[in-house]
Amino acid sequence: MTKIIPFKAVRPTRDKVSLVAARSYQSYTKEQLESRLRDNPFSFLQIVNPGYRFDKDISGEARYSLVKNRFLEFKEDGIFIQDEKPSYYIYKIVDREEQEFNGIVAASSALDYENDIIKKHEDTIAYKEILFKDYLKTVGFNAEPVLLTYPDNAVIDSIIKKTQKERAEFEFTTTYRDTHYLWKVDNPKIIANIQKEFENIPTIYIADGHHRSASSYLLYKDLKDANPEHQGDEAYNFFMSYLIPESDLQIHAFNRLVKDLNGLSKEEFLIQLDTFYRIENRGKMPYQPSKKHHFSMYLDGDFYSLYLRKTSYKIETSLDGLDSQILYKTILNPILGIEDLRNDQRIIYVNGKKDLVNIKSSVDSGESKVGFVMLPVLMNEMKQIADDGLKMPPKSTYIEPKLRSGVTIYEF
């Protein structure tokens, strides 16, 4: 039984939401960040980058305290208001390719996370979990939902579609030409129907936001232990999430570039590859892999197809059959000497939405020596790995939709 509840969101006013909404802080270049902080006093970036006001880089607890101050100022100035009733928030995104994503912003249970009702497929890094947990504890809010996915549900889908016939509370288009819509659902009967349907769903999956959900869970444990009157319904027992049906989720590959051949010549490298793969030179034209366990490689001006030799690689678990794991076990680790996929500076990850020209350009320029292209992970692969309690290699998936920060904010 999945516990998904409504909450009283802190939100920008209708006239300011397009100015407030921001991409994830890490997604901006230094120049883009400077431009937005200089030209837009309402951007959520003003809150999460409080040192800009003092023309100084500030980190740690000092930064966290200033983030909280900026947030309170936005509330005091009426840029943010809080809803009076607990609500679900139906959220729709139409991107520049006219892909449509429909889901519900709500509060998900940290206890469900603990009990593996909310399932994970990706490893997290402990110090990052603790760092963000400490940030959340100081600032007292979360502004970027974790992306969760659930099996398609006819009742929830019907509620979403019916609500979307009404005028949206928010409707704004970003400079990326994505259009965002938000509807507030505070009718008790509809809330009860939504909550009941989620209670009938035995398992949901984290699609994007493993570190954020892990940090929220650590925060829940800290605050629970510090509260002798803990009841289980306090705000810290939940974390903000955006729940979308599995059919709406878009999973793209994360391709790999490696900066050197680990001391091997091109010929030596190809000979070692021959142990695990049947290799065909495809020439100068960009070449995409055609099926699972089949990779495209760009090396020294040519594209190659790599077909896995099934007699040389054993698939014993759901993880063993994942293309990113196969690439690691057969090439990246044994031949190119890459052990730590998260921290090795020799590997570069390129999301699969970008054209193969990006792979080619990096190798042709000398920035990288070789590039590898894969097909995207399938939804059933991701779920099976999570169900088996296994974890994918980092950057195995690039998942959409990507949400904006500051549109709905969860306080605890």
Coordinates of C-alpha atoms in Angstrom, one line a residue:
M1 CA 0.0 0.0 0.0
T2 CA 1.5 3.3 -1.1
K3 CA 0.9 6.4 1.0
I4 CA 0.7 9.5 -1.2
I5 CA -0.9 12.5 0.5
P6 CA -1.9 16.1 -0.4
F7 CA 0.0 19.1 1.2
K8 CA -0.2 22.9 1.5
A9 CA 2.3 24.0 -1.2
V10 CA 4.1 27.3 -1.0
R11 CA 3.8 28.7 -4.6
P12 CA 4.7 31.8 -6.6
T13 CA 1.8 34.1 -7.4
R14 CA 0.3 33.5 -10.9
D15 CA 2.0 36.7 -12.3
K16 CA 5.4 35.7 -11.0
V17 CA 5.6 32.0 -11.6
S18 CA 7.3 32.2 -15.0
L19 CA 10.0 34.5 -13.5
V20 CA 10.5 32.3 -10.4
A21 CA 10.7 28.9 -12.0
A22 CA 14.3 27.7 -12.6
R23 CA 16.1 24.6 -13.8
S24 CA 18.3 22.7 -11.4
Y25 CA 21.1 24.9 -10.2
Q26 CA 23.8 22.6 -11.5
S27 CA 22.4 22.7 -15.1
Y28 CA 23.4 26.3 -15.7
T29 CA 26.8 27.4 -17.0
K30 CA 28.6 30.1 -15.1
E31 CA 27.6 32.7 -17.7
Q32 CA 23.9 31.7 -17.7
L33 CA 23.8 31.8 -13.9
E34 CA 25.3 35.2 -13.8
S35 CA 22.9 36.5 -16.4
R36 CA 19.8 35.2 -14.6
L37 CA 21.0 36.5 -11.2
R38 CA 21.7 39.9 -12.7
D39 CA 18.6 40.3 -14.7
N40 CA 15.8 38.5 -12.8
P41 CA 15.3 39.4 -9.2
F42 CA 12.4 36.9 -8.9
S43 CA 14.3 33.8 -10.0
F44 CA 14.4 31.0 -7.6
L45 CA 18.2 31.1 -8.3
Q46 CA 18.3 34.2 -6.1
I47 CA 17.3 32.0 -3.1
V48 CA 19.7 29.1 -3.7
N49 CA 22.6 31.3 -4.6
P50 CA 22.4 33.9 -1.8
G51 CA 26.1 34.9 -2.0
Y52 CA 25.4 36.8 -5.2
R53 CA 24.0 39.7 -3.2
F54 CA 27.3 40.0 -1.4
D55 CA 29.5 39.3 -4.5
K56 CA 31.0 36.3 -2.6
D57 CA 31.0 32.6 -2.8
I58 CA 29.4 31.2 0.4
S59 CA 29.2 27.5 1.4
G60 CA 28.2 25.2 4.2
E61 CA 26.0 26.2 7.1
A62 CA 26.5 29.9 6.3
R63 CA 25.0 29.4 2.8
Y64 CA 22.2 27.3 4.1
S65 CA 21.1 30.0 6.6
L66 CA 21.2 32.6 3.9
V67 CA 19.1 30.4 1.6
K68 CA 16.5 30.2 4.4
N69 CA 16.6 34.0 4.7
R70 CA 16.1 34.6 1.0
F71 CA 13.2 32.2 1.0
L72 CA 11.5 34.0 4.0
E73 CA 12.0 37.3 2.1
F74 CA 10.2 35.9 -0.9
K75 CA 7.3 35.0 1.4
E76 CA 7.3 38.3 3.2
D77 CA 7.3 40.2 -0.1
G78 CA 4.3 38.2 -1.4
I79 CA 6.2 36.5 -4.2
F80 CA 5.4 33.2 -2.5
I81 CA 2.0 32.4 -0.9
Q82 CA 0.9 29.2 0.8
D83 CA -2.3 27.3 0.0
E84 CA -4.8 27.2 2.8
K85 CA -6.0 23.6 2.2
P86 CA -3.9 20.4 1.6
S87 CA -4.0 19.8 -2.1
Y88 CA -2.8 17.6 -4.9
Y89 CA -1.3 19.5 -7.8
I90 CA -1.9 18.1 -11.3
Y91 CA 1.1 19.1 -13.4
K92 CA 1.5 18.9 -17.1
I93 CA 4.6 19.6 -19.3
V94 CA 4.6 19.9 -23.1
D95 CA 8.2 20.1 -24.3
R96 CA 9.6 21.6 -27.5
E97 CA 9.2 18.2 -29.3
E98 CA 5.5 18.2 -28.2
Q99 CA 6.0 15.3 -25.9
E100 CA 3.5 15.5 -23.1
F101 CA 3.9 14.5 -19.5
N102 CA 1.0 14.4 -17.0
G103 CA 1.3 13.7 -13.3
I104 CA 0.5 14.7 -9.7
V105 CA 2.7 16.6 -7.3
A106 CA 2.1 15.2 -3.8
A107 CA 3.9 14.2 -0.6
S108 CA 5.3 10.6 -0.5
S109 CA 6.1 8.6 2.6
A110 CA 9.6 8.3 4.0
L111 CA 8.4 5.1 5.7
D112 CA 7.5 3.7 2.2
Y113 CA 11.0 4.5 1.2
E114 CA 12.4 2.6 4.2
N115 CA 10.1 -0.4 3.6
D116 CA 11.0 -0.6 -0.1
I117 CA 7.5 0.2 -1.3
I118 CA 9.2 3.1 -3.1
K119 CA 11.9 1.1 -5.0
K120 CA 15.3 2.3 -6.0
H121 CA 17.5 1.3 -9.0
E122 CA 20.5 3.5 -8.6
D123 CA 23.3 3.7 -6.0
T124 CA 23.8 6.9 -4.0
I125 CA 26.9 8.5 -2.5
A126 CA 26.8 8.7 1.3
Y127 CA 28.4 12.1 1.7
K128 CA 26.0 13.7 -0.9
E129 CA 23.0 12.3 1.0
I130 CA 24.3 13.8 4.3
L131 CA 25.2 17.1 2.7
F132 CA 21.7 17.6 1.2
K133 CA 20.1 16.3 4.4
D134 CA 21.9 19.0 6.4
Y135 CA 20.8 21.6 3.8
L136 CA 17.2 20.5 4.1
K137 CA 17.3 20.6 7.9
T138 CA 18.5 24.2 7.9
V139 CA 16.4 25.7 5.2
G140 CA 13.2 23.9 6.2
F141 CA 11.8 23.4 2.7
N142 CA 12.2 21.3 -0.5
A143 CA 11.6 22.9 -3.9
E144 CA 12.4 20.2 -6.4
P145 CA 10.2 17.1 -6.4
V146 CA 11.6 13.6 -6.7
L147 CA 10.3 12.0 -9.9
L148 CA 8.3 8.8 -9.2
T149 CA 6.5 6.5 -11.6
Y150 CA 3.5 4.2 -11.1
P151 CA 1.7 1.6 -13.2
D152 CA -0.9 3.2 -15.5
N153 CA -4.2 3.7 -13.6
A154 CA -7.5 4.4 -15.3
V155 CA -9.0 6.2 -12.3
I156 CA -6.1 8.5 -11.8
D157 CA -5.9 9.2 -15.5
S158 CA -9.6 10.0 -15.6
I159 CA -9.2 12.5 -12.7
I160 CA -6.2 14.1 -14.4
K161 CA -8.0 14.5 -17.7
K162 CA -11.2 15.9 -16.1
T163 CA -9.3 18.4 -14.0
Q164 CA -7.4 19.6 -17.1
K165 CA -10.6 20.7 -18.7
E166 CA -10.7 23.6 -16.2
R167 CA -8.5 26.7 -16.4
A168 CA -5.0 26.0 -15.1
E169 CA -3.8 27.8 -12.0
F170 CA -0.4 28.2 -13.8
E171 CA 0.5 28.3 -17.5
F172 CA 3.9 29.4 -18.6
T173 CA 6.5 28.8 -21.2
T174 CA 10.2 28.7 -20.5
T175 CA 13.0 29.9 -22.7
Y176 CA 13.6 26.3 -23.6
R177 CA 10.1 26.4 -25.1
D178 CA 8.6 23.9 -22.7
T179 CA 5.1 24.8 -21.5
H180 CA 4.1 24.1 -17.9
Y181 CA 0.6 23.8 -16.5
L182 CA -0.6 23.4 -12.9
W183 CA -4.1 22.7 -11.5
K184 CA -4.8 22.7 -7.8
V185 CA -7.0 19.8 -6.5
D186 CA -8.5 20.6 -3.0
N187 CA -11.9 19.0 -3.4
P188 CA -12.1 16.4 -0.4
K189 CA -13.9 13.8 -2.5
I190 CA -11.4 13.9 -5.4
I191 CA -8.5 13.9 -2.9
A192 CA -10.0 10.8 -1.2
N193 CA -10.3 9.1 -4.6
I194 CA -6.7 9.8 -5.6
Q195 CA -5.4 8.7 -2.2
K196 CA -7.4 5.5 -2.4
E197 CA -6.1 4.6 -5.8
F198 CA -2.5 5.1 -4.7
E199 CA -3.1 2.9 -1.6
N200 CA -4.1 0.1 -4.1
I201 CA -0.7 0.4 -5.8
P202 CA 1.7 -2.0 -4.1
T203 CA 4.9 -0.5 -5.5
I204 CA 6.2 2.7 -7.1
Y205 CA 9.6 3.4 -8.5
I206 CA 12.1 6.3 -8.3
A207 CA 12.7 7.5 -11.8
D208 CA 14.9 10.5 -11.0
G209 CA 16.1 11.9 -7.7
H210 CA 17.7 9.1 -5.8
H211 CA 19.9 11.4 -3.8
R212 CA 17.0 13.8 -2.9
S213 CA 14.8 10.9 -1.7
A214 CA 17.7 9.4 0.3
S215 CA 18.4 12.7 1.9
S216 CA 14.7 13.2 2.8
Y217 CA 14.7 9.8 4.4
L218 CA 17.8 10.7 6.5
L219 CA 16.1 13.9 7.5
Y220 CA 13.0 12.0 8.5
K221 CA 15.1 9.7 10.8
D222 CA 16.9 12.7 12.4
L223 CA 13.8 14.6 13.1
K224 CA 11.9 11.6 14.3
D225 CA 14.6 10.6 16.7
A226 CA 14.8 14.2 18.0
N227 CA 11.0 14.4 18.6
P228 CA 9.8 12.6 21.7
E229 CA 6.2 13.3 20.7
H230 CA 6.6 11.9 17.2
Q231 CA 3.2 10.9 15.8
G232 CA 4.0 9.9 12.2
D233 CA 1.9 12.6 10.5
E234 CA 4.4 15.4 10.8
A235 CA 5.6 17.1 7.6
Y236 CA 9.1 15.6 7.9
N237 CA 7.5 12.1 7.5
F238 CA 7.0 12.9 3.8
F239 CA 8.9 14.4 0.8
M240 CA 7.6 16.2 -2.3
S241 CA 7.3 14.1 -5.4
Y242 CA 6.0 14.3 -8.9
L243 CA 4.2 11.0 -9.8
I244 CA 3.7 10.1 -13.4
P245 CA 2.3 6.9 -15.1
E246 CA 4.9 4.6 -16.6
S247 CA 3.6 5.2 -20.1
D248 CA 4.5 8.9 -19.8
L249 CA 8.1 8.3 -18.6
Q250 CA 10.8 8.9 -21.3
I251 CA 14.0 7.0 -20.8
H252 CA 17.1 8.0 -22.9
A253 CA 20.5 6.4 -22.9
F254 CA 23.6 8.0 -21.3
N255 CA 26.5 7.5 -23.7
R256 CA 30.1 7.3 -22.7
L257 CA 33.3 9.1 -23.8
V258 CA 36.7 8.0 -22.5
K259 CA 39.7 10.4 -22.7
D260 CA 42.4 7.7 -23.4
L261 CA 42.9 4.1 -24.3
N262 CA 44.7 3.2 -21.0
G263 CA 48.1 3.1 -22.7
L264 CA 47.0 0.9 -25.6
S265 CA 47.5 1.6 -29.3
K266 CA 44.3 1.6 -31.5
E267 CA 45.3 -1.8 -32.8
E268 CA 46.0 -3.3 -29.4
F269 CA 42.7 -1.9 -28.1
L270 CA 40.7 -3.5 -31.0
I271 CA 42.4 -6.8 -30.5
Q272 CA 41.4 -6.8 -26.8
L273 CA 37.8 -5.9 -27.8
D274 CA 37.7 -8.9 -30.0
T275 CA 37.6 -11.2 -27.0
F276 CA 34.1 -10.1 -26.2
Y277 CA 32.8 -8.6 -29.5
R278 CA 32.4 -9.2 -33.2
I279 CA 33.6 -5.9 -34.6
E280 CA 32.6 -4.3 -37.9
N281 CA 34.0 -1.0 -39.3
R282 CA 31.0 1.2 -40.4
G283 CA 33.0 4.1 -41.8
K284 CA 32.5 7.8 -41.4
M285 CA 28.7 8.1 -41.1
P286 CA 27.2 8.2 -37.7
Y287 CA 26.0 4.7 -36.7
Q288 CA 23.4 3.8 -34.1
P289 CA 23.2 0.4 -32.4
S290 CA 20.2 -1.6 -33.6
K291 CA 19.4 -3.9 -30.6
K292 CA 20.2 -4.7 -27.0
H293 CA 23.8 -5.9 -26.2
H294 CA 24.9 -4.1 -29.4
F295 CA 27.0 -0.9 -29.2
S296 CA 28.2 1.8 -31.5
M297 CA 31.8 2.9 -31.0
Y298 CA 33.6 5.9 -32.5
L299 CA 37.4 5.7 -32.7
D300 CA 40.0 7.5 -34.8
G301 CA 37.5 8.9 -37.4
D302 CA 35.4 5.7 -37.9
F303 CA 32.2 4.3 -36.4
Y304 CA 32.2 0.6 -35.4
S305 CA 29.5 -1.8 -34.5
L306 CA 30.2 -4.1 -31.5
Y307 CA 28.1 -7.3 -31.2
L308 CA 28.5 -9.1 -27.9
R309 CA 29.8 -12.6 -28.1
K310 CA 27.2 -14.5 -26.0
T311 CA 29.7 -17.3 -25.4
S312 CA 32.1 -14.9 -23.7
Y313 CA 29.8 -13.2 -21.3
K314 CA 27.4 -14.8 -18.8
I315 CA 24.1 -13.2 -17.9
E316 CA 23.1 -14.5 -14.4
T317 CA 21.1 -11.5 -13.0
S318 CA 18.9 -8.8 -14.3
L319 CA 21.9 -6.4 -13.8
D320 CA 24.2 -8.5 -15.9
G321 CA 21.9 -8.0 -18.9
L322 CA 21.9 -4.2 -18.7
D323 CA 23.9 -2.6 -21.5
S324 CA 25.7 -0.1 -19.3
Q325 CA 26.8 -3.0 -17.0
I326 CA 27.9 -5.0 -20.0
L327 CA 30.0 -2.1 -21.3
Y328 CA 31.6 -1.7 -17.9
K329 CA 32.3 -5.4 -17.3
T330 CA 33.7 -6.0 -20.8
I331 CA 35.4 -2.8 -21.9
L332 CA 35.5 0.1 -19.4
N333 CA 36.9 -1.8 -16.5
P334 CA 39.0 -4.7 -17.9
I335 CA 40.5 -2.9 -20.9
L336 CA 40.3 0.8 -20.2
G337 CA 41.0 0.5 -16.5
I338 CA 38.1 2.5 -15.2
E339 CA 37.0 1.2 -11.8
D340 CA 35.1 4.1 -10.2
L341 CA 32.4 5.2 -12.7
R342 CA 31.3 8.1 -10.5
N343 CA 34.6 9.7 -9.9
D344 CA 37.1 8.7 -12.6
Q345 CA 37.9 11.9 -14.5
R346 CA 38.7 9.9 -17.6
I347 CA 35.1 9.2 -18.4
I348 CA 32.5 11.7 -19.7
Y349 CA 28.8 11.1 -19.9
V350 CA 26.6 12.4 -22.7
N351 CA 22.9 12.2 -22.5
G352 CA 21.3 10.2 -25.3
K353 CA 19.1 13.1 -26.5
K354 CA 22.1 14.8 -27.9
D355 CA 23.1 13.9 -31.5
L356 CA 25.9 11.5 -32.3
V357 CA 27.7 14.5 -33.6
N358 CA 28.6 15.4 -30.0
I359 CA 30.4 12.0 -29.6
K360 CA 32.2 12.5 -32.9
S361 CA 33.2 16.1 -32.2
S362 CA 34.7 15.2 -28.8
V363 CA 36.8 12.4 -30.3
D364 CA 37.8 14.4 -33.4
S365 CA 38.9 17.4 -31.3
G366 CA 41.1 15.2 -29.1
E367 CA 39.1 15.9 -26.0
S368 CA 38.3 12.2 -25.9
K369 CA 39.8 9.1 -27.5
V370 CA 36.8 6.8 -27.9
G371 CA 33.0 7.1 -27.6
F372 CA 30.4 4.4 -27.0
V373 CA 26.7 4.6 -27.8
M374 CA 23.9 2.4 -26.4
L375 CA 20.2 2.0 -26.7
P376 CA 18.1 3.3 -23.8
V377 CA 17.2 1.2 -20.8
L378 CA 13.7 -0.3 -21.0
M379 CA 11.1 0.4 -18.3
N380 CA 10.8 -3.3 -17.4
E381 CA 14.6 -3.6 -17.1
M382 CA 14.7 -0.7 -14.6
K383 CA 11.8 -2.2 -12.6
Q384 CA 13.3 -5.7 -12.6
I385 CA 16.7 -4.4 -11.3
A386 CA 14.9 -2.5 -8.5
D387 CA 12.7 -5.4 -7.7
D388 CA 15.8 -7.6 -7.4
G389 CA 17.4 -5.2 -5.0
L390 CA 20.2 -4.4 -7.5
K391 CA 21.6 -1.1 -8.6
M392 CA 22.5 0.2 -12.0
P393 CA 25.8 1.8 -12.8
P394 CA 25.7 5.6 -12.5
K395 CA 24.4 7.5 -15.5
S396 CA 22.6 4.5 -17.0
T397 CA 19.5 6.6 -17.8
Y398 CA 18.6 10.1 -18.8
I399 CA 15.0 10.4 -17.7
E400 CA 12.4 13.0 -18.7
P401 CA 10.4 15.0 -17.7
K402 CA 12.8 17.5 -16.0
L403 CA 11.0 19.7 -13.6
R404 CA 11.5 23.3 -12.6
S405 CA 12.4 24.3 -9.1
G406 CA 10.3 26.8 -7.1
V407 CA 6.9 26.0 -8.7
T408 CA 5.7 24.0 -5.7
I409 CA 7.6 24.1 -2.4
Y410 CA 7.2 21.6 0.5
E411 CA 7.8 22.9 4.0
F412 CA 8.6 20.7 7.0

